[in-house]
Amino acid sequence: EAQVTQNPRYLITVTGKKLTVTCSQNMNHEYMSWYRQDPGLGLRQIYYSMNVEVTDKGDVPEGYKVSRKEKRNFPLILESPSPNQTSLYFCASGRDGTGEQYFGPGTRLTVT
Amino acid sequence: GENVEQHPSTLSVQEGDSAVIKCTYSDSASNYFPWYKQELGKGPQLIIDIRSNVGEKKDQRIAVTLNKTAKHFSLHITETQPEDSAVYFCAASRSNSGYALNFGKGTSLLVTP
């Protein structure tokens, strides 16, 4: 089954404790992206990647890092999480970034 | 990024009625306009999209219209059913990056039996 998977689905952590949210797709897509969703703000892009070793900033990249060492994986790294990063995070992938994006099920992160 | 304005933020209709959600965008070079449906606890899912060389596209009960001159596009759902209840997002591609979308803030649609 074609899908985007994210882990963990739920995470509660404390300020400053480094964490990684994994994202994997099995559709051989070139394009992958991370979004955060906050009430009243919709979906905002954090980072995206057009291919292995190619990443670029979205609208809200501060406080986040990404890497694309393999085509199928695009982890989101929070080196020192803060409470304002409490949000619902979605990973998405697409064939080339100019068409349909397939979203993962989301990761709900709470930073206390 | 460029703005995408979406209205209304909430919409309640009776089963069988039509629902219309409207979006406007500011980037005149945008050329791809998808609509996503997000059900509770799930990620957004594409339901229909349109490119700038087309004015209207229909898929069963769902249609999208695009007016490039006015820079607005709309989602039309006819014969609504309770399972259409969800949050709907419009989006527009960015001209300064072919690999990103600007999303509207979403419309929560409730279809009551």
PDB file of C-alpha atoms in Angstrom:
ATOM      1  CA  GLU A   1       0.000   0.000   0.000  1.00  0.00           C
ATOM      2  CA  ALA A   2       1.311   3.406  -1.011  1.00  0.00           C
ATOM      3  CA  GLN A   3       1.704   5.514   2.085  1.00  0.00           C
ATOM      4  CA  VAL A   4       3.610   8.044   4.140  1.00  0.00           C
ATOM      5  CA  THR A   5       4.361   6.941   7.675  1.00  0.00           C
ATOM      6  CA  GLN A   6       5.384   9.070  10.637  1.00  0.00           C
ATOM      7  CA  ASN A   7       6.670   8.095  14.039  1.00  0.00           C
ATOM      8  CA  PRO A   8       5.870   8.689  16.747  1.00  0.00           C
ATOM      9  CA  ARG A   9       2.209   9.655  16.386  1.00  0.00           C
ATOM     10  CA  TYR A  10       2.154  11.301  19.804  1.00  0.00           C
ATOM     11  CA  LEU A  11       5.033  12.744  21.788  1.00  0.00           C
ATOM     12  CA  ILE A  12       5.214  14.685  25.033  1.00  0.00           C
ATOM     13  CA  THR A  13       8.625  16.059  25.897  1.00  0.00           C
ATOM     14  CA  VAL A  14      10.310  18.775  27.928  1.00  0.00           C
ATOM     15  CA  THR A  15      11.987  21.965  26.831  1.00  0.00           C
ATOM     16  CA  GLY A  16      15.477  21.454  25.487  1.00  0.00           C
ATOM     17  CA  LYS A  17      15.407  17.685  25.034  1.00  0.00           C
ATOM     18  CA  LYS A  18      16.407  16.845  21.472  1.00  0.00           C
ATOM     19  CA  LEU A  19      13.921  14.809  19.486  1.00  0.00           C
ATOM     20  CA  THR A  20      13.479  13.372  16.014  1.00  0.00           C
ATOM     21  CA  VAL A  21      10.248  12.667  14.176  1.00  0.00           C
ATOM     22  CA  THR A  22      10.726  10.167  11.403  1.00  0.00           C
ATOM     23  CA  CYS A  23       8.987  10.201   8.027  1.00  0.00           C
ATOM     24  CA  SER A  24       9.130   7.516   5.392  1.00  0.00           C
ATOM     25  CA  GLN A  25       7.405   7.059   2.025  1.00  0.00           C
ATOM     26  CA  ASN A  26       7.230   3.985  -0.180  1.00  0.00           C
ATOM     27  CA  MET A  27       6.236   5.658  -3.444  1.00  0.00           C
ATOM     28  CA  ASN A  28       9.734   6.522  -4.686  1.00  0.00           C
ATOM     29  CA  HIS A  29       8.817  10.218  -4.567  1.00  0.00           C
ATOM     30  CA  GLU A  30      11.432  12.858  -5.239  1.00  0.00           C
ATOM     31  CA  TYR A  31       9.742  15.541  -3.145  1.00  0.00           C
ATOM     32  CA  MET A  32       9.164  15.484   0.613  1.00  0.00           C
ATOM     33  CA  SER A  33       8.062  18.205   2.973  1.00  0.00           C
ATOM     34  CA  TRP A  34       7.249  18.962   6.594  1.00  0.00           C
ATOM     35  CA  TYR A  35       4.319  21.108   7.731  1.00  0.00           C
ATOM     36  CA  ARG A  36       3.014  22.201  11.069  1.00  0.00           C
ATOM     37  CA  GLN A  37      -0.674  22.762  11.689  1.00  0.00           C
ATOM     38  CA  ASP A  38      -1.879  25.157  14.357  1.00  0.00           C
ATOM     39  CA  PRO A  39      -5.446  26.276  15.135  1.00  0.00           C
ATOM     40  CA  GLY A  40      -6.403  29.300  13.073  1.00  0.00           C
ATOM     41  CA  LEU A  41      -3.153  29.233  11.114  1.00  0.00           C
ATOM     42  CA  GLY A  42      -3.701  26.307   8.765  1.00  0.00           C
ATOM     43  CA  LEU A  43      -0.737  24.413   7.345  1.00  0.00           C
ATOM     44  CA  ARG A  44       2.644  26.097   7.262  1.00  0.00           C
ATOM     45  CA  GLN A  45       5.658  24.616   5.563  1.00  0.00           C
ATOM     46  CA  ILE A  46       8.781  24.056   7.641  1.00  0.00           C
ATOM     47  CA  TYR A  47      11.264  22.490   5.199  1.00  0.00           C
ATOM     48  CA  TYR A  48      11.118  20.630   1.944  1.00  0.00           C
ATOM     49  CA  SER A  49      13.420  18.449  -0.108  1.00  0.00           C
ATOM     50  CA  MET A  50      13.542  17.966  -3.842  1.00  0.00           C
ATOM     51  CA  ASN A  51      15.850  14.970  -3.731  1.00  0.00           C
ATOM     52  CA  VAL A  52      18.554  13.256  -1.724  1.00  0.00           C
ATOM     53  CA  GLU A  53      20.880  15.799  -0.109  1.00  0.00           C
ATOM     54  CA  VAL A  54      18.742  18.704  -1.409  1.00  0.00           C
ATOM     55  CA  THR A  55      16.740  20.579   1.218  1.00  0.00           C
ATOM     56  CA  ASP A  56      15.356  24.093   1.464  1.00  0.00           C
ATOM     57  CA  LYS A  57      13.569  26.260   4.001  1.00  0.00           C
ATOM     58  CA  GLY A  58       9.845  26.796   4.017  1.00  0.00           C
ATOM     59  CA  ASP A  59       7.970  29.526   5.847  1.00  0.00           C
ATOM     60  CA  VAL A  60       8.753  28.577   9.445  1.00  0.00           C
ATOM     61  CA  PRO A  61      12.144  26.814   9.576  1.00  0.00           C
ATOM     62  CA  GLU A  62      13.442  28.350  12.815  1.00  0.00           C
ATOM     63  CA  GLY A  63      14.171  25.759  15.459  1.00  0.00           C
ATOM     64  CA  TYR A  64      14.029  22.807  13.071  1.00  0.00           C
ATOM     65  CA  LYS A  65      16.518  20.767  11.087  1.00  0.00           C
ATOM     66  CA  VAL A  66      16.018  18.151   8.407  1.00  0.00           C
ATOM     67  CA  SER A  67      18.141  15.728   6.450  1.00  0.00           C
ATOM     68  CA  ARG A  68      17.586  13.670   3.304  1.00  0.00           C
ATOM     69  CA  LYS A  69      20.215  10.978   3.172  1.00  0.00           C
ATOM     70  CA  GLU A  70      17.926   8.444   1.552  1.00  0.00           C
ATOM     71  CA  LYS A  71      15.130   9.019  -0.915  1.00  0.00           C
ATOM     72  CA  ARG A  72      12.447   7.398   1.224  1.00  0.00           C
ATOM     73  CA  ASN A  73      13.253   9.085   4.567  1.00  0.00           C
ATOM     74  CA  PHE A  74      13.000  12.709   5.678  1.00  0.00           C
ATOM     75  CA  PRO A  75      13.373  13.091   9.450  1.00  0.00           C
ATOM     76  CA  LEU A  76      12.495  16.290  11.289  1.00  0.00           C
ATOM     77  CA  ILE A  77      14.880  17.190  14.093  1.00  0.00           C
ATOM     78  CA  LEU A  78      14.215  19.558  16.973  1.00  0.00           C
ATOM     79  CA  GLU A  79      17.608  20.164  18.599  1.00  0.00           C
ATOM     80  CA  SER A  80      16.226  22.139  21.545  1.00  0.00           C
ATOM     81  CA  PRO A  81      12.429  22.061  21.562  1.00  0.00           C
ATOM     82  CA  SER A  82      10.503  24.937  23.059  1.00  0.00           C
ATOM     83  CA  PRO A  83       6.818  25.208  24.066  1.00  0.00           C
ATOM     84  CA  ASN A  84       6.012  27.252  20.943  1.00  0.00           C
ATOM     85  CA  GLN A  85       6.829  24.170  18.899  1.00  0.00           C
ATOM     86  CA  THR A  86       3.858  22.377  20.404  1.00  0.00           C
ATOM     87  CA  SER A  87       1.864  21.553  17.297  1.00  0.00           C
ATOM     88  CA  LEU A  88       0.538  18.902  14.921  1.00  0.00           C
ATOM     89  CA  TYR A  89       3.188  17.969  12.367  1.00  0.00           C
ATOM     90  CA  PHE A  90       2.617  16.454   8.959  1.00  0.00           C
ATOM     91  CA  CYS A  91       5.071  14.947   6.541  1.00  0.00           C
ATOM     92  CA  ALA A  92       4.131  14.866   2.871  1.00  0.00           C
ATOM     93  CA  SER A  93       5.621  13.497  -0.318  1.00  0.00           C
ATOM     94  CA  GLY A  94       5.031  14.045  -4.007  1.00  0.00           C
ATOM     95  CA  ARG A  95       6.377  12.872  -7.311  1.00  0.00           C
ATOM     96  CA  ASP A  96       8.040  16.167  -8.087  1.00  0.00           C
ATOM     97  CA  GLY A  97       6.578  18.862  -5.848  1.00  0.00           C
ATOM     98  CA  THR A  98       4.462  20.462  -8.549  1.00  0.00           C
ATOM     99  CA  GLY A  99       1.451  18.225  -8.157  1.00  0.00           C
ATOM    100  CA  GLU A 100      -0.359  16.110  -5.633  1.00  0.00           C
ATOM    101  CA  GLN A 101       1.169  15.743  -2.210  1.00  0.00           C
ATOM    102  CA  TYR A 102       0.443  12.695  -0.062  1.00  0.00           C
ATOM    103  CA  PHE A 103       0.276  13.399   3.647  1.00  0.00           C
ATOM    104  CA  GLY A 104       1.195  11.211   6.576  1.00  0.00           C
ATOM    105  CA  PRO A 105      -1.158  10.688   9.534  1.00  0.00           C
ATOM    106  CA  GLY A 106       0.447  13.406  11.659  1.00  0.00           C
ATOM    107  CA  THR A 107       2.503  13.631  14.836  1.00  0.00           C
ATOM    108  CA  ARG A 108       1.092  15.521  17.771  1.00  0.00           C
ATOM    109  CA  LEU A 109       3.952  17.058  19.731  1.00  0.00           C
ATOM    110  CA  THR A 110       3.631  18.689  23.139  1.00  0.00           C
ATOM    111  CA  VAL A 111       6.633  20.499  24.634  1.00  0.00           C
ATOM    112  CA  THR A 112       6.273  21.398  28.304  1.00  0.00           C
TER     113      THR A 112
ATOM    114  CA  GLY B   1       4.938  33.384   1.547  1.00  0.00           C
ATOM    115  CA  GLU B   2       2.163  34.810  -0.526  1.00  0.00           C
ATOM    116  CA  ASN B   3      -1.282  34.819   1.049  1.00  0.00           C
ATOM    117  CA  VAL B   4      -4.178  32.517   0.325  1.00  0.00           C
ATOM    118  CA  GLU B   5      -7.403  33.725   1.889  1.00  0.00           C
ATOM    119  CA  GLN B   6     -10.148  31.158   2.442  1.00  0.00           C
ATOM    120  CA  HIS B   7     -13.798  31.762   3.327  1.00  0.00           C
ATOM    121  CA  PRO B   8     -15.865  30.889   5.200  1.00  0.00           C
ATOM    122  CA  SER B   9     -13.991  29.449   8.163  1.00  0.00           C
ATOM    123  CA  THR B  10     -17.031  27.404   9.145  1.00  0.00           C
ATOM    124  CA  LEU B  11     -19.960  26.231   7.057  1.00  0.00           C
ATOM    125  CA  SER B  12     -23.017  24.270   8.076  1.00  0.00           C
ATOM    126  CA  VAL B  13     -25.395  22.859   5.473  1.00  0.00           C
ATOM    127  CA  GLN B  14     -28.209  20.358   5.452  1.00  0.00           C
ATOM    128  CA  GLU B  15     -27.747  17.032   3.779  1.00  0.00           C
ATOM    129  CA  GLY B  16     -28.522  17.312   0.094  1.00  0.00           C
ATOM    130  CA  ASP B  17     -27.729  21.014  -0.132  1.00  0.00           C
ATOM    131  CA  SER B  18     -24.716  22.438  -1.936  1.00  0.00           C
ATOM    132  CA  ALA B  19     -21.610  23.841  -0.247  1.00  0.00           C
ATOM    133  CA  VAL B  20     -19.269  26.443  -1.707  1.00  0.00           C
ATOM    134  CA  ILE B  21     -15.866  27.416  -0.336  1.00  0.00           C
ATOM    135  CA  LYS B  22     -13.938  30.305  -1.839  1.00  0.00           C
ATOM    136  CA  CYS B  23     -10.253  31.169  -1.930  1.00  0.00           C
ATOM    137  CA  THR B  24      -8.295  34.110  -3.220  1.00  0.00           C
ATOM    138  CA  TYR B  25      -4.585  34.253  -3.840  1.00  0.00           C
ATOM    139  CA  SER B  26      -2.121  37.063  -4.323  1.00  0.00           C
ATOM    140  CA  ASP B  27       0.671  35.498  -6.409  1.00  0.00           C
ATOM    141  CA  SER B  28      -0.332  36.076 -10.010  1.00  0.00           C
ATOM    142  CA  ALA B  29       2.185  33.470 -11.169  1.00  0.00           C
ATOM    143  CA  SER B  30       0.558  30.627  -9.199  1.00  0.00           C
ATOM    144  CA  ASN B  31      -0.440  27.875 -11.621  1.00  0.00           C
ATOM    145  CA  TYR B  32      -1.564  24.925  -9.503  1.00  0.00           C
ATOM    146  CA  PHE B  33      -4.553  24.968  -7.139  1.00  0.00           C
ATOM    147  CA  PRO B  34      -5.340  21.841  -5.117  1.00  0.00           C
ATOM    148  CA  TRP B  35      -8.081  21.241  -2.579  1.00  0.00           C
ATOM    149  CA  TYR B  36      -7.491  18.954   0.401  1.00  0.00           C
ATOM    150  CA  LYS B  37      -9.966  17.308   2.764  1.00  0.00           C
ATOM    151  CA  GLN B  38      -8.896  16.567   6.315  1.00  0.00           C
ATOM    152  CA  GLU B  39     -10.974  14.234   8.431  1.00  0.00           C
ATOM    153  CA  LEU B  40     -10.603  14.166  12.185  1.00  0.00           C
ATOM    154  CA  GLY B  41      -7.337  12.572  13.264  1.00  0.00           C
ATOM    155  CA  LYS B  42      -6.027  12.148   9.740  1.00  0.00           C
ATOM    156  CA  GLY B  43      -3.713  13.914   7.341  1.00  0.00           C
ATOM    157  CA  PRO B  44      -5.064  16.041   4.482  1.00  0.00           C
ATOM    158  CA  GLN B  45      -6.050  14.161   1.353  1.00  0.00           C
ATOM    159  CA  LEU B  46      -6.259  15.617  -2.142  1.00  0.00           C
ATOM    160  CA  ILE B  47      -9.826  15.646  -3.462  1.00  0.00           C
ATOM    161  CA  ILE B  48      -9.473  17.717  -6.608  1.00  0.00           C
ATOM    162  CA  ASP B  49      -6.987  20.064  -8.234  1.00  0.00           C
ATOM    163  CA  ILE B  50      -6.880  22.445 -11.161  1.00  0.00           C
ATOM    164  CA  ARG B  51      -4.129  24.031 -13.191  1.00  0.00           C
ATOM    165  CA  SER B  52      -4.119  27.526 -14.571  1.00  0.00           C
ATOM    166  CA  ASN B  53      -4.859  26.514 -18.157  1.00  0.00           C
ATOM    167  CA  VAL B  54      -8.295  25.204 -17.153  1.00  0.00           C
ATOM    168  CA  GLY B  55     -11.268  27.187 -15.881  1.00  0.00           C
ATOM    169  CA  GLU B  56     -13.315  24.391 -14.372  1.00  0.00           C
ATOM    170  CA  LYS B  57     -12.918  20.765 -13.392  1.00  0.00           C
ATOM    171  CA  LYS B  58     -15.497  18.331 -12.115  1.00  0.00           C
ATOM    172  CA  ASP B  59     -15.318  14.954 -10.415  1.00  0.00           C
ATOM    173  CA  GLN B  60     -18.727  13.500  -9.551  1.00  0.00           C
ATOM    174  CA  ARG B  61     -20.201  15.737  -6.811  1.00  0.00           C
ATOM    175  CA  ILE B  62     -17.124  17.936  -6.534  1.00  0.00           C
ATOM    176  CA  ALA B  63     -16.125  20.763  -8.841  1.00  0.00           C
ATOM    177  CA  VAL B  64     -13.530  23.499  -8.784  1.00  0.00           C
ATOM    178  CA  THR B  65     -13.656  26.756 -10.720  1.00  0.00           C
ATOM    179  CA  LEU B  66     -10.741  29.095 -11.331  1.00  0.00           C
ATOM    180  CA  ASN B  67     -10.788  32.753 -12.303  1.00  0.00           C
ATOM    181  CA  LYS B  68      -7.179  33.747 -12.968  1.00  0.00           C
ATOM    182  CA  THR B  69      -8.035  37.334 -13.747  1.00  0.00           C
ATOM    183  CA  ALA B  70      -9.685  37.835 -10.395  1.00  0.00           C
ATOM    184  CA  LYS B  71      -7.238  35.455  -8.684  1.00  0.00           C
ATOM    185  CA  HIS B  72      -9.856  33.356  -7.003  1.00  0.00           C
ATOM    186  CA  PHE B  73     -10.953  29.756  -7.095  1.00  0.00           C
ATOM    187  CA  SER B  74     -13.836  27.899  -5.499  1.00  0.00           C
ATOM    188  CA  LEU B  75     -14.800  24.413  -4.405  1.00  0.00           C
ATOM    189  CA  HIS B  76     -18.370  23.305  -5.041  1.00  0.00           C
ATOM    190  CA  ILE B  77     -19.831  20.218  -3.404  1.00  0.00           C
ATOM    191  CA  THR B  78     -23.305  19.227  -4.564  1.00  0.00           C
ATOM    192  CA  GLU B  79     -25.764  16.853  -2.890  1.00  0.00           C
ATOM    193  CA  THR B  80     -23.790  16.969   0.334  1.00  0.00           C
ATOM    194  CA  GLN B  81     -23.701  13.935   2.597  1.00  0.00           C
ATOM    195  CA  PRO B  82     -22.767  13.608   6.292  1.00  0.00           C
ATOM    196  CA  GLU B  83     -19.478  11.980   5.292  1.00  0.00           C
ATOM    197  CA  ASP B  84     -18.514  15.227   3.560  1.00  0.00           C
ATOM    198  CA  SER B  85     -18.141  16.766   7.033  1.00  0.00           C
ATOM    199  CA  ALA B  86     -14.447  17.633   7.412  1.00  0.00           C
ATOM    200  CA  VAL B  87     -11.998  20.511   7.209  1.00  0.00           C
ATOM    201  CA  TYR B  88     -11.219  21.615   3.660  1.00  0.00           C
ATOM    202  CA  PHE B  89      -8.046  23.446   2.657  1.00  0.00           C
ATOM    203  CA  CYS B  90      -7.324  25.274  -0.559  1.00  0.00           C
ATOM    204  CA  ALA B  91      -3.760  25.895  -1.712  1.00  0.00           C
ATOM    205  CA  ALA B  92      -1.877  27.711  -4.439  1.00  0.00           C
ATOM    206  CA  SER B  93       1.573  27.026  -5.816  1.00  0.00           C
ATOM    207  CA  ARG B  94       4.299  29.598  -5.319  1.00  0.00           C
ATOM    208  CA  SER B  95       6.013  31.217  -8.248  1.00  0.00           C
ATOM    209  CA  ASN B  96       9.286  31.747  -6.401  1.00  0.00           C
ATOM    210  CA  SER B  97       9.472  28.066  -5.649  1.00  0.00           C
ATOM    211  CA  GLY B  98       7.903  25.411  -7.797  1.00  0.00           C
ATOM    212  CA  TYR B  99       8.065  23.056  -4.907  1.00  0.00           C
ATOM    213  CA  ALA B 100       5.884  24.651  -2.279  1.00  0.00           C
ATOM    214  CA  LEU B 101       2.226  25.396  -1.655  1.00  0.00           C
ATOM    215  CA  ASN B 102       0.591  28.218   0.246  1.00  0.00           C
ATOM    216  CA  PHE B 103      -2.412  26.891   2.133  1.00  0.00           C
ATOM    217  CA  GLY B 104      -5.561  28.668   3.208  1.00  0.00           C
ATOM    218  CA  LYS B 105      -6.524  28.434   6.864  1.00  0.00           C
ATOM    219  CA  GLY B 106      -9.250  25.899   6.277  1.00  0.00           C
ATOM    220  CA  THR B 107     -13.041  25.628   6.285  1.00  0.00           C
ATOM    221  CA  SER B 108     -14.793  23.376   8.750  1.00  0.00           C
ATOM    222  CA  LEU B 109     -17.799  21.923   6.906  1.00  0.00           C
ATOM    223  CA  LEU B 110     -20.617  20.298   8.840  1.00  0.00           C
ATOM    224  CA  VAL B 111     -23.338  18.456   6.955  1.00  0.00           C
ATOM    225  CA  THR B 112     -26.342  17.771   9.163  1.00  0.00           C
ATOM    226  CA  PRO B 113     -28.776  14.953   8.348  1.00  0.00           C
TER     227      PRO B 113
END
